[in-house]
Amino acid sequence: ASTYASEIRTRYLVAPIDPFIGPHTRILSDTRQNTVADRSQADLLLRRYERVPEYLEGALAFHRENVARGMTPARAPVERVLSQLDAYVGSPLDGDPFLALKVPGDEAGEWLARAEKLVTDVIRPALAAYAEGIRTHVMPGARGDDRCGLVWMEGGEEIYAALLRKFTQLDITAREIHDIGQEWATEINAAEWVEIGREAFGASSKEEVFERLHGDPSLKFRSEEEMLDHARGAIERAWNAVDDWFGARPATPCTVVP
């Protein structure tokens, strides 16, 4: 509870402008996971979708308040978020996450027509307005790569300490965390890389391991399909091993898509 209270107080992780956990990602990715048992539930979902503009207006107002407080975001994630928003708004309706729902019954076509109109007339304009609001009111004050760290933001040191506490559950300073990371990166992990590299292709030093990883064409994917096949093979092996590790098997397997 104290962790969540700290997040609310510092405002940093409340509706962040972030390509992975920003407000827009919740509605564009979580929407694909919606399921309904009947038409009434599907209609209720449309009523929820109708509130997307209100949700995004609130998020934009929060962003603007943060900027006014000196809590300016780094430019890099803002650019990625705008790229995501622009790509969605300009995408074809085929594959739209708000239209991916499987509605049971004979009236699925009528529901889809209503949903398409809602996407066209309400949801996409709301996301476009959200993008324009970020572009107009947030981007001009965004921090460049030379000032991307939290220390350059108002309240940044407190936020950093709160994040350390959240992810480690330890009262430990940023310097202590950095020193631990340095030791692992330069000594402990480096030794493991050499050991694995020796077993895999007879390397004898950390430099040789990384030179081989970066420069050997046989260790790189040659096509998108090869990359997808590799990922699908990993998922298949994991699926086959589920029963040895967990007491319940998911009803639906993972699917790998580009």
CSV table of C-alpha atoms in Angstrom, one decimal, residues 8-222:
chain,number,residue,atom,x,y,z
A,8,ILE,CA,0.4,8.5,-6.5
A,9,ARG,CA,2.2,11.2,-4.5
A,10,THR,CA,5.1,11.4,-6.9
A,11,ARG,CA,2.8,11.2,-9.9
A,12,TYR,CA,5.5,9.5,-12.0
A,13,LEU,CA,3.8,6.2,-12.8
A,14,VAL,CA,0.3,7.6,-12.9
A,15,ALA,CA,-0.7,7.7,-16.6
A,16,PRO,CA,2.9,7.9,-17.8
A,17,ILE,CA,3.8,8.9,-21.4
A,18,ASP,CA,5.4,5.6,-22.1
A,19,PRO,CA,5.3,3.2,-25.1
A,20,PHE,CA,4.8,0.2,-22.9
A,21,ILE,CA,2.6,1.3,-20.0
A,22,GLY,CA,1.1,4.6,-21.1
A,23,PRO,CA,-2.7,5.2,-21.1
A,24,HIS,CA,-3.0,4.5,-24.8
A,25,THR,CA,-1.4,1.1,-24.5
A,26,ARG,CA,-4.0,0.0,-22.0
A,27,ILE,CA,-6.8,0.6,-24.5
A,28,LEU,CA,-5.0,-0.6,-27.6
A,29,SER,CA,-3.5,-3.8,-26.2
A,30,ASP,CA,-5.8,-4.8,-23.3
A,31,THR,CA,-8.8,-4.4,-25.7
A,32,ARG,CA,-7.6,-7.4,-27.7
A,33,GLN,CA,-8.1,-9.6,-24.6
A,34,ASN,CA,-11.8,-8.8,-24.1
A,35,THR,CA,-14.3,-11.6,-24.3
A,36,VAL,CA,-18.0,-11.6,-23.9
A,37,ALA,CA,-20.5,-14.4,-23.3
A,38,ASP,CA,-23.5,-12.8,-25.0
A,39,ARG,CA,-24.8,-9.8,-26.9
A,40,SER,CA,-25.7,-7.8,-23.7
A,41,GLN,CA,-22.1,-8.0,-22.5
A,42,ALA,CA,-20.9,-6.9,-26.0
A,43,ASP,CA,-23.2,-3.9,-25.8
A,44,LEU,CA,-21.9,-3.0,-22.4
A,45,LEU,CA,-18.4,-3.1,-23.8
A,46,LEU,CA,-19.4,-0.5,-26.5
A,47,ARG,CA,-20.6,1.7,-23.7
A,48,ARG,CA,-17.2,1.4,-22.1
A,49,TYR,CA,-15.5,2.2,-25.5
A,50,GLU,CA,-17.7,5.4,-25.7
A,51,ARG,CA,-15.7,6.7,-22.7
A,52,VAL,CA,-12.3,6.5,-24.4
A,53,PRO,CA,-12.4,10.3,-25.2
A,54,GLU,CA,-13.1,11.1,-21.5
A,55,TYR,CA,-10.3,8.8,-20.4
A,56,LEU,CA,-7.7,10.3,-22.8
A,57,GLU,CA,-8.8,13.9,-22.0
A,58,GLY,CA,-8.1,13.1,-18.3
A,59,ALA,CA,-4.7,11.6,-19.2
A,60,LEU,CA,-3.8,14.7,-21.3
A,61,ALA,CA,-4.8,17.0,-18.5
A,62,PHE,CA,-2.6,15.1,-16.1
A,63,HIS,CA,0.3,15.3,-18.5
A,64,ARG,CA,-0.1,19.1,-18.8
A,65,GLU,CA,-0.3,19.4,-15.0
A,66,ASN,CA,3.0,17.5,-14.7
A,67,VAL,CA,4.7,19.7,-17.3
A,68,ALA,CA,3.5,22.8,-15.3
A,69,ARG,CA,5.1,21.2,-12.2
A,70,GLY,CA,8.4,20.7,-14.0
A,71,MET,CA,7.9,17.0,-14.4
A,72,THR,CA,8.8,17.0,-18.1
A,73,PRO,CA,9.1,13.6,-19.8
A,74,ALA,CA,12.2,12.5,-21.8
A,75,ARG,CA,11.9,13.1,-25.5
A,76,ALA,CA,12.6,9.6,-26.6
A,77,PRO,CA,9.5,7.9,-25.1
A,78,VAL,CA,7.3,10.8,-26.2
A,79,GLU,CA,8.4,10.3,-29.8
A,80,ARG,CA,7.7,6.5,-29.6
A,81,VAL,CA,4.2,7.2,-28.1
A,82,LEU,CA,3.4,9.6,-30.9
A,83,SER,CA,4.6,7.1,-33.5
A,84,GLN,CA,2.4,4.5,-32.0
A,85,LEU,CA,-0.6,6.8,-31.9
A,86,ASP,CA,-0.1,8.0,-35.5
A,87,ALA,CA,0.3,4.5,-36.7
A,88,TYR,CA,-2.9,3.4,-35.1
A,89,VAL,CA,-5.0,6.3,-36.3
A,90,GLY,CA,-3.7,5.8,-39.9
A,91,SER,CA,-4.2,2.0,-39.8
A,92,PRO,CA,-6.9,0.1,-41.7
A,93,LEU,CA,-10.0,-1.0,-39.8
A,94,ASP,CA,-9.0,-4.6,-40.5
A,95,GLY,CA,-7.1,-5.7,-37.5
A,96,ASP,CA,-8.3,-2.8,-35.3
A,97,PRO,CA,-8.1,-4.0,-31.7
A,98,PHE,CA,-11.6,-2.6,-30.9
A,99,LEU,CA,-13.1,-4.7,-33.6
A,100,ALA,CA,-11.4,-8.0,-32.7
A,101,LEU,CA,-14.1,-9.1,-30.4
A,102,LYS,CA,-16.0,-12.4,-31.2
A,103,VAL,CA,-19.6,-11.7,-30.5
A,104,PRO,CA,-21.8,-14.8,-30.3
A,105,GLY,CA,-25.2,-15.0,-31.9
A,106,ASP,CA,-26.9,-14.0,-35.1
A,107,GLU,CA,-26.5,-10.2,-34.5
A,108,ALA,CA,-22.7,-10.2,-34.6
A,109,GLY,CA,-22.8,-8.3,-37.9
A,110,GLU,CA,-25.0,-5.5,-36.5
A,111,TRP,CA,-22.8,-5.2,-33.4
A,112,LEU,CA,-19.7,-5.0,-35.6
A,113,ALA,CA,-21.3,-2.2,-37.7
A,114,ARG,CA,-22.0,-0.2,-34.6
A,115,ALA,CA,-18.4,-0.8,-33.3
A,116,GLU,CA,-16.9,0.3,-36.6
A,117,LYS,CA,-18.9,3.5,-36.5
A,118,LEU,CA,-17.7,4.1,-32.9
A,119,VAL,CA,-14.1,3.5,-33.9
A,120,THR,CA,-14.3,5.8,-36.9
A,121,ASP,CA,-16.4,8.6,-35.3
A,122,VAL,CA,-15.2,8.5,-31.7
A,123,ILE,CA,-12.2,6.4,-30.8
A,124,ARG,CA,-9.8,7.3,-33.5
A,125,PRO,CA,-10.5,11.0,-33.4
A,126,ALA,CA,-10.0,10.8,-29.6
A,127,LEU,CA,-6.6,9.2,-30.0
A,128,ALA,CA,-5.7,11.7,-32.7
A,129,ALA,CA,-6.6,14.5,-30.4
A,130,TYR,CA,-4.6,12.9,-27.6
A,131,ALA,CA,-1.6,12.7,-29.9
A,132,GLU,CA,-2.0,16.3,-31.0
A,133,GLY,CA,-2.3,17.4,-27.3
A,134,ILE,CA,1.0,15.7,-26.5
A,135,ARG,CA,2.6,17.1,-29.6
A,136,THR,CA,1.5,20.7,-28.7
A,137,HIS,CA,1.6,20.8,-24.9
A,138,VAL,CA,4.2,18.2,-23.9
A,139,MET,CA,6.8,17.7,-26.6
A,140,PRO,CA,8.1,21.3,-26.6
A,141,GLY,CA,9.3,20.8,-23.0
A,142,ALA,CA,10.5,17.2,-23.3
A,143,ARG,CA,14.0,16.5,-22.1
A,144,GLY,CA,16.6,15.5,-24.8
A,145,ASP,CA,19.0,12.6,-24.7
A,146,ASP,CA,21.5,14.7,-22.8
A,147,ARG,CA,19.0,15.2,-19.9
A,148,CYS,CA,17.0,12.0,-20.1
A,149,GLY,CA,17.7,10.8,-16.5
A,150,LEU,CA,15.2,11.4,-13.7
A,151,VAL,CA,17.7,13.7,-11.9
A,152,TRP,CA,16.9,16.3,-14.6
A,153,MET,CA,13.2,16.3,-13.6
A,154,GLU,CA,11.5,18.2,-10.8
A,155,GLY,CA,11.3,15.7,-7.9
A,156,GLY,CA,13.4,13.2,-9.8
A,157,GLU,CA,15.6,12.1,-7.0
A,158,GLU,CA,12.6,11.3,-4.8
A,159,ILE,CA,11.0,9.4,-7.6
A,160,TYR,CA,14.2,7.4,-8.2
A,161,ALA,CA,14.4,6.5,-4.5
A,162,ALA,CA,10.8,5.4,-4.6
A,163,LEU,CA,11.4,3.2,-7.7
A,164,LEU,CA,14.4,1.6,-6.0
A,165,ARG,CA,12.2,0.8,-3.0
A,166,LYS,CA,9.4,-0.6,-5.2
A,167,PHE,CA,11.6,-2.9,-7.3
A,168,THR,CA,14.0,-4.1,-4.6
A,169,GLN,CA,12.0,-3.8,-1.3
A,170,LEU,CA,15.3,-2.5,0.1
A,171,ASP,CA,16.2,0.8,1.6
A,172,ILE,CA,19.3,1.2,-0.6
A,173,THR,CA,20.8,4.2,-2.3
A,174,ALA,CA,21.2,4.7,-6.0
A,175,ARG,CA,25.0,4.6,-5.6
A,176,GLU,CA,24.9,1.2,-3.8
A,177,ILE,CA,22.7,-0.2,-6.6
A,178,HIS,CA,25.1,1.2,-9.2
A,179,ASP,CA,28.1,-0.4,-7.5
A,180,ILE,CA,26.4,-3.8,-7.3
A,181,GLY,CA,25.5,-3.5,-11.0
A,182,GLN,CA,29.1,-2.6,-11.9
A,183,GLU,CA,30.4,-5.6,-10.1
A,184,TRP,CA,28.0,-8.0,-11.8
A,185,ALA,CA,28.5,-6.5,-15.2
A,186,THR,CA,32.3,-6.3,-15.1
A,187,GLU,CA,33.2,-9.4,-13.0
A,188,ILE,CA,30.4,-11.9,-12.2
A,189,ASN,CA,28.5,-11.8,-15.5
A,190,ALA,CA,31.6,-11.4,-17.5
A,191,ALA,CA,33.0,-14.6,-16.1
A,192,GLU,CA,29.8,-16.4,-17.0
A,193,TRP,CA,29.9,-15.1,-20.5
A,194,VAL,CA,33.4,-16.5,-21.0
A,195,GLU,CA,32.4,-19.9,-19.5
A,196,ILE,CA,29.4,-20.2,-21.8
A,197,GLY,CA,31.3,-18.9,-24.8
A,198,ARG,CA,34.0,-21.5,-24.2
A,199,GLU,CA,31.4,-24.3,-24.2
A,200,ALA,CA,29.5,-22.9,-27.2
A,201,PHE,CA,32.3,-22.0,-29.6
A,202,GLY,CA,35.6,-22.3,-27.9
A,203,ALA,CA,36.1,-18.6,-27.0
A,204,SER,CA,38.7,-17.8,-24.4
A,205,SER,CA,37.9,-14.2,-23.4
A,206,LYS,CA,35.0,-11.9,-23.0
A,207,GLU,CA,36.1,-9.8,-25.9
A,208,GLU,CA,36.2,-12.9,-28.2
A,209,VAL,CA,32.8,-13.9,-27.0
A,210,PHE,CA,31.2,-10.6,-28.0
A,211,GLU,CA,33.2,-10.3,-31.2
A,212,ARG,CA,31.8,-13.6,-32.2
A,213,LEU,CA,28.2,-12.7,-31.2
A,214,HIS,CA,28.3,-9.5,-33.1
A,215,GLY,CA,30.2,-10.5,-36.1
A,216,ASP,CA,29.4,-14.2,-36.9
A,217,PRO,CA,26.6,-14.4,-39.5
A,218,SER,CA,25.8,-17.9,-38.5
A,219,LEU,CA,24.6,-16.5,-35.1
A,220,LYS,CA,22.2,-14.1,-36.7
A,221,PHE,CA,18.7,-14.5,-38.0
A,222,ARG,CA,18.6,-14.4,-41.8
